[in-house]
Short mmCIF file of C-alpha atoms in Angstrom, two decimals:
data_model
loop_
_atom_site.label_atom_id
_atom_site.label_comp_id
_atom_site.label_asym_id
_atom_site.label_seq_id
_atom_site.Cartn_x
_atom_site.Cartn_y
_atom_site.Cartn_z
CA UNK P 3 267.18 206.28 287.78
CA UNK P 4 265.65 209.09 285.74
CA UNK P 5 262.53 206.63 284.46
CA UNK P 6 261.41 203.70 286.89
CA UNK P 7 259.88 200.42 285.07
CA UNK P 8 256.88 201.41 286.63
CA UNK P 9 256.75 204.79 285.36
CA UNK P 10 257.13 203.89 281.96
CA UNK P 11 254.66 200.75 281.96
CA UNK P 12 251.65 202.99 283.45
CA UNK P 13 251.49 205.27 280.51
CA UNK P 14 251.01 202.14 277.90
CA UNK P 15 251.07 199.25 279.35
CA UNK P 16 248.36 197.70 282.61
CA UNK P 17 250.11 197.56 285.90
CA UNK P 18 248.42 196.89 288.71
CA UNK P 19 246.72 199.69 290.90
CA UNK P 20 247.95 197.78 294.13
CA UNK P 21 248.96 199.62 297.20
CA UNK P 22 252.28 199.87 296.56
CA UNK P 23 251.48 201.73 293.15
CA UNK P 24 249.83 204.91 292.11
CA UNK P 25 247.36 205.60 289.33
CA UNK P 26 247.33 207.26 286.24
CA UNK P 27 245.59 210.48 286.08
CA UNK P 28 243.42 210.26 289.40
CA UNK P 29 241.57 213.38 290.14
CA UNK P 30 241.61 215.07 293.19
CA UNK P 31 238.23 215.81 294.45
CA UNK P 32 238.88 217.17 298.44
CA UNK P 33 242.26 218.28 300.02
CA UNK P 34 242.19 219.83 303.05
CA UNK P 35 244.32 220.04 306.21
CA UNK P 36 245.95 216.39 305.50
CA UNK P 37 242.90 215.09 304.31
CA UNK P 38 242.56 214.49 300.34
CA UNK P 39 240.23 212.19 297.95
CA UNK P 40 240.99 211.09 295.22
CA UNK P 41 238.79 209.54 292.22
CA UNK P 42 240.48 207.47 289.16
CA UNK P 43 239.53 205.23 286.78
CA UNK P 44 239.32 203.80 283.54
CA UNK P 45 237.13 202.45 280.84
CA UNK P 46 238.34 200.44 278.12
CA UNK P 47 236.76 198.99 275.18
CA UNK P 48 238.04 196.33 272.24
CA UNK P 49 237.65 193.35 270.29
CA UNK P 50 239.02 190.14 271.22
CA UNK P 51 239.20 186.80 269.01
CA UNK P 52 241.36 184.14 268.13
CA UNK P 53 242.90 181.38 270.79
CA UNK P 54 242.74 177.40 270.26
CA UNK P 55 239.44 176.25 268.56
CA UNK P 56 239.68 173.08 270.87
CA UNK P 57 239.42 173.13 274.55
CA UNK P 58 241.13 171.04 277.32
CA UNK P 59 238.33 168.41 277.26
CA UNK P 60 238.96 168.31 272.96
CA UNK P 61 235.39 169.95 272.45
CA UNK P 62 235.17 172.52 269.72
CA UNK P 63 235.01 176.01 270.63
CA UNK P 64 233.91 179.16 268.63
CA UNK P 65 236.84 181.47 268.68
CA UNK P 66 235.24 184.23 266.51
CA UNK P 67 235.85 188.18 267.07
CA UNK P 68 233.57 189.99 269.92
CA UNK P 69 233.19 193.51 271.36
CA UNK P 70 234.36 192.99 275.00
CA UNK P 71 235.20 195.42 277.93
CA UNK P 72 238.88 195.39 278.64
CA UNK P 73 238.37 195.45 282.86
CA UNK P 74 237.06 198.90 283.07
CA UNK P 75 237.01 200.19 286.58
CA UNK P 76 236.21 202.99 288.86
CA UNK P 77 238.05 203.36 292.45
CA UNK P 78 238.19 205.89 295.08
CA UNK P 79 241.89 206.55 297.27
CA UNK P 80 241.17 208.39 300.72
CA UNK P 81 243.84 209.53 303.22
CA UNK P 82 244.42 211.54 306.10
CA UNK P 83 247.83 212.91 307.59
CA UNK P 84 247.26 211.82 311.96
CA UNK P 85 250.55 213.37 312.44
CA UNK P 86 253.85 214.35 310.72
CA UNK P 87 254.88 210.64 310.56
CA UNK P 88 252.17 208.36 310.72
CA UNK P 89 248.80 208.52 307.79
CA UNK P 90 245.52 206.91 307.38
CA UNK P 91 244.41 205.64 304.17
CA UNK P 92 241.76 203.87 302.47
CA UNK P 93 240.68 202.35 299.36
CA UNK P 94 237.75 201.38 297.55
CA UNK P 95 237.36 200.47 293.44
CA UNK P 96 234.69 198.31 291.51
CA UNK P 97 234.95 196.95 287.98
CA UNK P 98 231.95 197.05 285.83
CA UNK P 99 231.83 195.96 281.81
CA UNK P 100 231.69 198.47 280.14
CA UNK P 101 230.59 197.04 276.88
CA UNK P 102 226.95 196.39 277.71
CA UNK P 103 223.61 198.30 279.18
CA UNK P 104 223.93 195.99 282.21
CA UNK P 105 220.83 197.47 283.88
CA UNK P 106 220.65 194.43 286.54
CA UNK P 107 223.70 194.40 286.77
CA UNK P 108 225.62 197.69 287.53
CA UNK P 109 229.48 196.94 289.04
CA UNK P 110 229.97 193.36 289.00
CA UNK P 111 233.13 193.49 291.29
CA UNK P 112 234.41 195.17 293.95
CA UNK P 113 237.96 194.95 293.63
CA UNK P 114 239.83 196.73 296.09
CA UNK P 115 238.23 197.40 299.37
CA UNK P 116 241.01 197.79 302.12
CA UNK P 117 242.09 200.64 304.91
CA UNK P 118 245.72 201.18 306.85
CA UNK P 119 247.86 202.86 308.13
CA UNK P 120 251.68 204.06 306.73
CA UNK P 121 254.36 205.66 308.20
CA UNK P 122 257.32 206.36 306.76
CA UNK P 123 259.14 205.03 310.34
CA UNK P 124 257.79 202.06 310.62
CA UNK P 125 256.30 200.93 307.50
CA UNK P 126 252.39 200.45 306.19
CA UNK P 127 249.93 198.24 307.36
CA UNK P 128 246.62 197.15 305.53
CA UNK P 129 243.57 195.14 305.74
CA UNK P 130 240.65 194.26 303.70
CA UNK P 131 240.81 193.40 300.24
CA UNK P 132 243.62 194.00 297.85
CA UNK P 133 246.25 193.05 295.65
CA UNK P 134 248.55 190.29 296.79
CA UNK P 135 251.65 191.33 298.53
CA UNK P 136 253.79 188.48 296.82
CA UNK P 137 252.15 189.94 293.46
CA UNK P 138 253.16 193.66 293.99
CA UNK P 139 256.65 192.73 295.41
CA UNK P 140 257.69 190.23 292.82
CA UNK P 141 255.50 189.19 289.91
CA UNK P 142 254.36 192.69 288.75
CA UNK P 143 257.22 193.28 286.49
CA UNK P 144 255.34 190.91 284.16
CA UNK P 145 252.10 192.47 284.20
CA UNK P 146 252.11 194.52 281.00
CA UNK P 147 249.94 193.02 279.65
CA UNK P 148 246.35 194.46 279.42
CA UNK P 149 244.71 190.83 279.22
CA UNK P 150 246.58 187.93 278.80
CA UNK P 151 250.38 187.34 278.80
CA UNK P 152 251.32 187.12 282.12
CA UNK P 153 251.93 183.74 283.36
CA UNK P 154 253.63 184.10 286.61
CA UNK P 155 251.26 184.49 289.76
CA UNK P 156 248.49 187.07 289.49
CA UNK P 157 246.89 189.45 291.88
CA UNK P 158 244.69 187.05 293.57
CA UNK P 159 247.18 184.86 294.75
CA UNK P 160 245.79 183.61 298.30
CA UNK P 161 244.72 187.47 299.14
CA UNK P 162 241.48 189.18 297.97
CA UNK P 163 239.66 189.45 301.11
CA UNK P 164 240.09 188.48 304.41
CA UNK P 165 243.54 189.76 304.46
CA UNK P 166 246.29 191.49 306.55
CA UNK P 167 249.21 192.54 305.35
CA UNK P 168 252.42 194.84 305.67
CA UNK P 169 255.42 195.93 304.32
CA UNK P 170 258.53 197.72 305.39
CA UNK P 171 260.04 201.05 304.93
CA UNK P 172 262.82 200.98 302.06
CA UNK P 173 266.28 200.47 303.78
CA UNK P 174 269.15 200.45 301.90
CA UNK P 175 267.12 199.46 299.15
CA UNK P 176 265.44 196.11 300.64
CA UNK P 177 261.97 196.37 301.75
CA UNK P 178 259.89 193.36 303.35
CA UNK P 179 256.78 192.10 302.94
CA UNK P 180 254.41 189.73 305.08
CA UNK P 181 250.71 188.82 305.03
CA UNK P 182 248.31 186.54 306.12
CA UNK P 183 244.62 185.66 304.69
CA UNK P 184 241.89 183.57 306.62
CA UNK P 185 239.47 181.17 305.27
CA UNK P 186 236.55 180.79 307.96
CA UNK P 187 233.77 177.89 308.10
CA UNK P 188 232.08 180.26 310.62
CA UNK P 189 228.05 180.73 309.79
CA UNK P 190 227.99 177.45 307.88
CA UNK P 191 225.82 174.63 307.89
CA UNK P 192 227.00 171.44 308.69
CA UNK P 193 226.07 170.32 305.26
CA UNK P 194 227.78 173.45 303.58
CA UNK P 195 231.48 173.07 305.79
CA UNK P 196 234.77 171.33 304.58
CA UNK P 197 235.33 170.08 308.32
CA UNK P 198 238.65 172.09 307.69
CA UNK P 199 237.54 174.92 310.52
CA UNK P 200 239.55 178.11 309.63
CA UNK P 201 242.79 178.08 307.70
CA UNK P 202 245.46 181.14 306.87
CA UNK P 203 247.20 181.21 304.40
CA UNK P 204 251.01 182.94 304.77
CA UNK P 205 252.90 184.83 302.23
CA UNK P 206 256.02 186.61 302.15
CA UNK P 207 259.20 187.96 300.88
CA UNK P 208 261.50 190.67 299.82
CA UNK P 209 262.77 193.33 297.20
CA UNK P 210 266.15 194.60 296.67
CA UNK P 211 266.23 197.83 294.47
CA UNK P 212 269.38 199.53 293.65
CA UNK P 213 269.55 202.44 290.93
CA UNK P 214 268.11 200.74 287.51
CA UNK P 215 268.08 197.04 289.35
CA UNK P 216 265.08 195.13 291.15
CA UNK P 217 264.80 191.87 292.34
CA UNK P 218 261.66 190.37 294.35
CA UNK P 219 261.67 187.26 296.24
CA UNK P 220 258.90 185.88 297.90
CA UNK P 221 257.33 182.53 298.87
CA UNK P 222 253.74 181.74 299.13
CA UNK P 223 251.45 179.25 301.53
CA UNK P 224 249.61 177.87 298.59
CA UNK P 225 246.50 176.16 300.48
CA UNK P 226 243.53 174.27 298.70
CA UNK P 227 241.31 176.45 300.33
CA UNK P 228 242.55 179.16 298.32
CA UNK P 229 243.04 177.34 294.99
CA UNK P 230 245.87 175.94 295.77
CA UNK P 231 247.45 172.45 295.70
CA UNK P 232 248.59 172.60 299.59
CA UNK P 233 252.37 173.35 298.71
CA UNK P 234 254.98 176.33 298.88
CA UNK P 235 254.93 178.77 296.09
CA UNK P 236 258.52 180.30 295.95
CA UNK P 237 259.35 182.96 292.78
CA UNK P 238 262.14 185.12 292.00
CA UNK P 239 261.79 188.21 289.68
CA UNK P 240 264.00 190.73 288.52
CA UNK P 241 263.80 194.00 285.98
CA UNK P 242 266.31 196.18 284.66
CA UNK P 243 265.97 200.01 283.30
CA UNK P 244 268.75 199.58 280.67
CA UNK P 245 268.03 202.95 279.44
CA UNK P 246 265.15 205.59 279.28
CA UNK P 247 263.50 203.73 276.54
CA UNK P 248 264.23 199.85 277.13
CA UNK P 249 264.07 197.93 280.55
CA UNK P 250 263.84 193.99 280.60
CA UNK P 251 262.94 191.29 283.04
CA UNK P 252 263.51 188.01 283.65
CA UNK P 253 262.14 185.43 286.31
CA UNK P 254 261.29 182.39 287.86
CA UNK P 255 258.56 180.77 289.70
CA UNK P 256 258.34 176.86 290.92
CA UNK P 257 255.94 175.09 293.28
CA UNK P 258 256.17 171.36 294.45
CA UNK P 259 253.80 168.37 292.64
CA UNK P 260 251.22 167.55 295.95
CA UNK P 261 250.22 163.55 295.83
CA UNK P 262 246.45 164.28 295.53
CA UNK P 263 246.26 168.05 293.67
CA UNK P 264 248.82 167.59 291.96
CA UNK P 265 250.15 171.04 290.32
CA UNK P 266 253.81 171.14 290.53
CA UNK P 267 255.40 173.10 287.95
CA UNK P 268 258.33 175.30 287.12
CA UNK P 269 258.04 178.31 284.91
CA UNK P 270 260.97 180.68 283.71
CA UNK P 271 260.10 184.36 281.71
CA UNK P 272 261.85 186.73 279.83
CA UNK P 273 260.71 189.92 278.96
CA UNK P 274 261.46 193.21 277.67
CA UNK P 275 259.69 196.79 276.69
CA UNK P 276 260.83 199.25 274.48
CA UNK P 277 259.23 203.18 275.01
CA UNK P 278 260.02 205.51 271.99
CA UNK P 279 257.63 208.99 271.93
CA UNK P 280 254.16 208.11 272.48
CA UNK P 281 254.65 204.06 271.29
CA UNK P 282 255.53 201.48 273.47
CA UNK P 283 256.16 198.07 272.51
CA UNK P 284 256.01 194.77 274.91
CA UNK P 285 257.33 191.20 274.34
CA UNK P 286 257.45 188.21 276.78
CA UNK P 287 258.57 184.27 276.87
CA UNK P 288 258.03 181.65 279.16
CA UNK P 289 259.19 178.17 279.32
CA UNK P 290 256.57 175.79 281.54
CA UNK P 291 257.47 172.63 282.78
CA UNK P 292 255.03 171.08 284.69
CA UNK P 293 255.34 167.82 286.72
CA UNK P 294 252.11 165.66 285.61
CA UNK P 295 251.37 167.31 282.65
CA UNK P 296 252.94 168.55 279.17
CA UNK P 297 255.86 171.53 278.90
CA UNK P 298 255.11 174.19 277.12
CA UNK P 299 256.07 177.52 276.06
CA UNK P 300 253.98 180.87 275.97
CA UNK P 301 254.65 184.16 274.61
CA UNK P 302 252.91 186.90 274.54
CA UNK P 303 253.17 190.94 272.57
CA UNK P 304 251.81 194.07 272.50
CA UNK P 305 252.02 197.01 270.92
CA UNK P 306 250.50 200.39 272.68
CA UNK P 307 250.07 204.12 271.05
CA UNK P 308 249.70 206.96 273.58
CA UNK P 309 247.32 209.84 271.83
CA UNK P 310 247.21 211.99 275.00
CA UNK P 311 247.92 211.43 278.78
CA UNK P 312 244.31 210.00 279.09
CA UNK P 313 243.71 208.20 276.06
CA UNK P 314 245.48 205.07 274.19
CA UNK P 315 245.21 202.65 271.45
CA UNK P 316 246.26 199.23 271.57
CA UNK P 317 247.08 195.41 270.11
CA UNK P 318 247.87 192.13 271.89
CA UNK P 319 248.79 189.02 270.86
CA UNK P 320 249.31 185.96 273.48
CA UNK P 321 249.83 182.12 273.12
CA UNK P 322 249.69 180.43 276.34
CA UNK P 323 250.29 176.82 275.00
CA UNK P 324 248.75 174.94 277.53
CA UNK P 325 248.84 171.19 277.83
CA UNK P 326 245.78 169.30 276.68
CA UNK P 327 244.85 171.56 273.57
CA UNK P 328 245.04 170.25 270.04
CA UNK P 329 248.35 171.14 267.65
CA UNK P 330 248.92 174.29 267.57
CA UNK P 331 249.80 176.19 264.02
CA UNK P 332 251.44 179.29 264.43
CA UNK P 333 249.82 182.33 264.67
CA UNK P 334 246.48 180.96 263.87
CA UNK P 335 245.58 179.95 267.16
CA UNK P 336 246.62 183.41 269.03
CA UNK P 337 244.78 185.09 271.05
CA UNK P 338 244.55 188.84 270.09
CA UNK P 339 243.37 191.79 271.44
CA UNK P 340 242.23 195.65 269.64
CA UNK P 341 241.07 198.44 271.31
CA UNK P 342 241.06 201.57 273.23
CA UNK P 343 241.49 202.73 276.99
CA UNK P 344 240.73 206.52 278.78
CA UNK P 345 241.88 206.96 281.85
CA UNK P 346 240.52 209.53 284.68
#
């Protein structure tokens, strides 16, 4: 494959800065006898208005134009070679809004915090804080999307903290994925605990990838603790790189309806991105059927103009039709998003 989704997306597009990925234009500050540093990071600014003038509850909401930040972010990647298989590695990155003084304030989120170890032999393992495994193996084709659009499972899905994970060496084109997160009652009053004691939550899964083919599969232990409804999360994803300039997806995520959370749903997406010079163009559908509430369907586009390899200009435009909101109209009600990212 002479372009990778991936490769393509990170120039225009957000993709996640997870531990399977790398990051755009990250600086190296110290590299010396298998030990380097690296600093990245990104601050984006924009307007944002539009989306349904009605919430959920049927209250009126202003949906005028603001200045916002557009996640803006700042993140250290450490690692050191212990010998000619095996590596240590660390990460650390905060988001901060960008858009405001924020005196009080400063970073309002530290967003990856994790450390492991990889080896090309035996695979990487990682603990900490970071990007769900289920999310980087099989929902990230989706996430091109700089705010909203995506609709399938996001990066916190049961991880963010508390976590262990690993993943497999590629072989023959499969690698696997496992990981485990723990929700502890431990230092809590008796008034503040759930009478739950501690609960993990399991995910897991695998990707095939063959030339311009991918395909993730991966299945989720969806607990309340965790924002769940207490039942199995299962998805399927695949993307294609048709050619240098096109590559499409298409997927499908499903969870069971629970008696007393409720939740089930079943959501399939189509997608595709088109990469011509220093434009690249996005455009997404998903059809949601959901098992106590209203279907619906969401789209989402966006179109993204590459000045230099640090700097781009962009436009959004999302819909996420959920059930409970007034009629919609159109385009009147869509969200949409202007502004302008540098990377570092």
């Amino acid at each position: 494959m002479k372009r990778s989704v991936k490769a393509v997306m990170v120039t225009a597009v957000a993709m996640a800065l997870g531990g399977v990925g790398s990051s755009v234009n990250a600086a190296t500050l110290y590299e010396e006898e298998g030990t380097q540093l690296d600093v990245y990071g990104r601050i984006a600014m924009g307007v944002a208005g539009g989306g349904p003038e009605v919430n959920a509850a049927g209250q009126e909401v202003n949906n005028s134009a603001e200045f916002v930040d557009v996640y803006s972010r700042l993140g250290f990647r450490m690692s050191q070679r212990i010998n000619s298989d095996i590596s240590a590695f660390g990460r650390l990155e905060w988001r901060f809004t960008g858009d405001e003084r924020n005196a009080a304030q400063g970073f309002n989120e530290i967003r990856q915090s994790y450390l492991g170890l990889e080896s090309e032999r035996y695979g990487t393992l990682q603990a900490g804080n970071f990007d769900s495994l289920y999310y980087q193996f099989v929902s990230v084709p989706f996430d091109v999307y700089l705010d909203r659009g995506l609709e399938f499972s996001s990066t916190g899905l049961q991880s963010r903290g508390d976590s262990i994970g690993y993943y497999t060496p590629v072989l023959n084109g499969v690698t696997a994925f496992v990981q485990v997160k723990q929700y502890s009652e431990r230092g809590l009053t008796d008034a503040e605990q759930q009478n739950e004691g501690s609960v993990v939550a399991a995910q897991g899964g695998i990707r095939y990838q063959h030339g311009p083919l991918s395909v993730g599969v991966g299945a989720v232990e969806d607990v309340v603790r965790g924002g769940g409804n207490g039942e199995m999360l299962y998805g399927v994803v695949g993307s294609y790189q048709a050619t240098d300039s096109i590559s499409a997806r298409l997927g499908t995520e499903w969870q069971e309806q629970n008696a007393q959370y409720g939740g089930g749903y079943e959501t399939v997406g189509l997608g595709a991105t088109y990469v011509t010079g220093p434009w690249a163009f996005t455009a997404d559908y998903y059809r949601i059927n959901r098992d106590s509430q209203d279907n619906s369907n969401a789209w989402a586009a966006g179109s993204y103009y590459k000045l230099s390899s640090a700097f781009n200009v962009f436009i959004e435009l999302a819909d996420s039709d959920a059930p409970g909101f007034a009629q919609r109209s159109g385009l009147k009600d869509a969200y949409w998003l202007t502004g302008a990212r540098y990377h570092f």
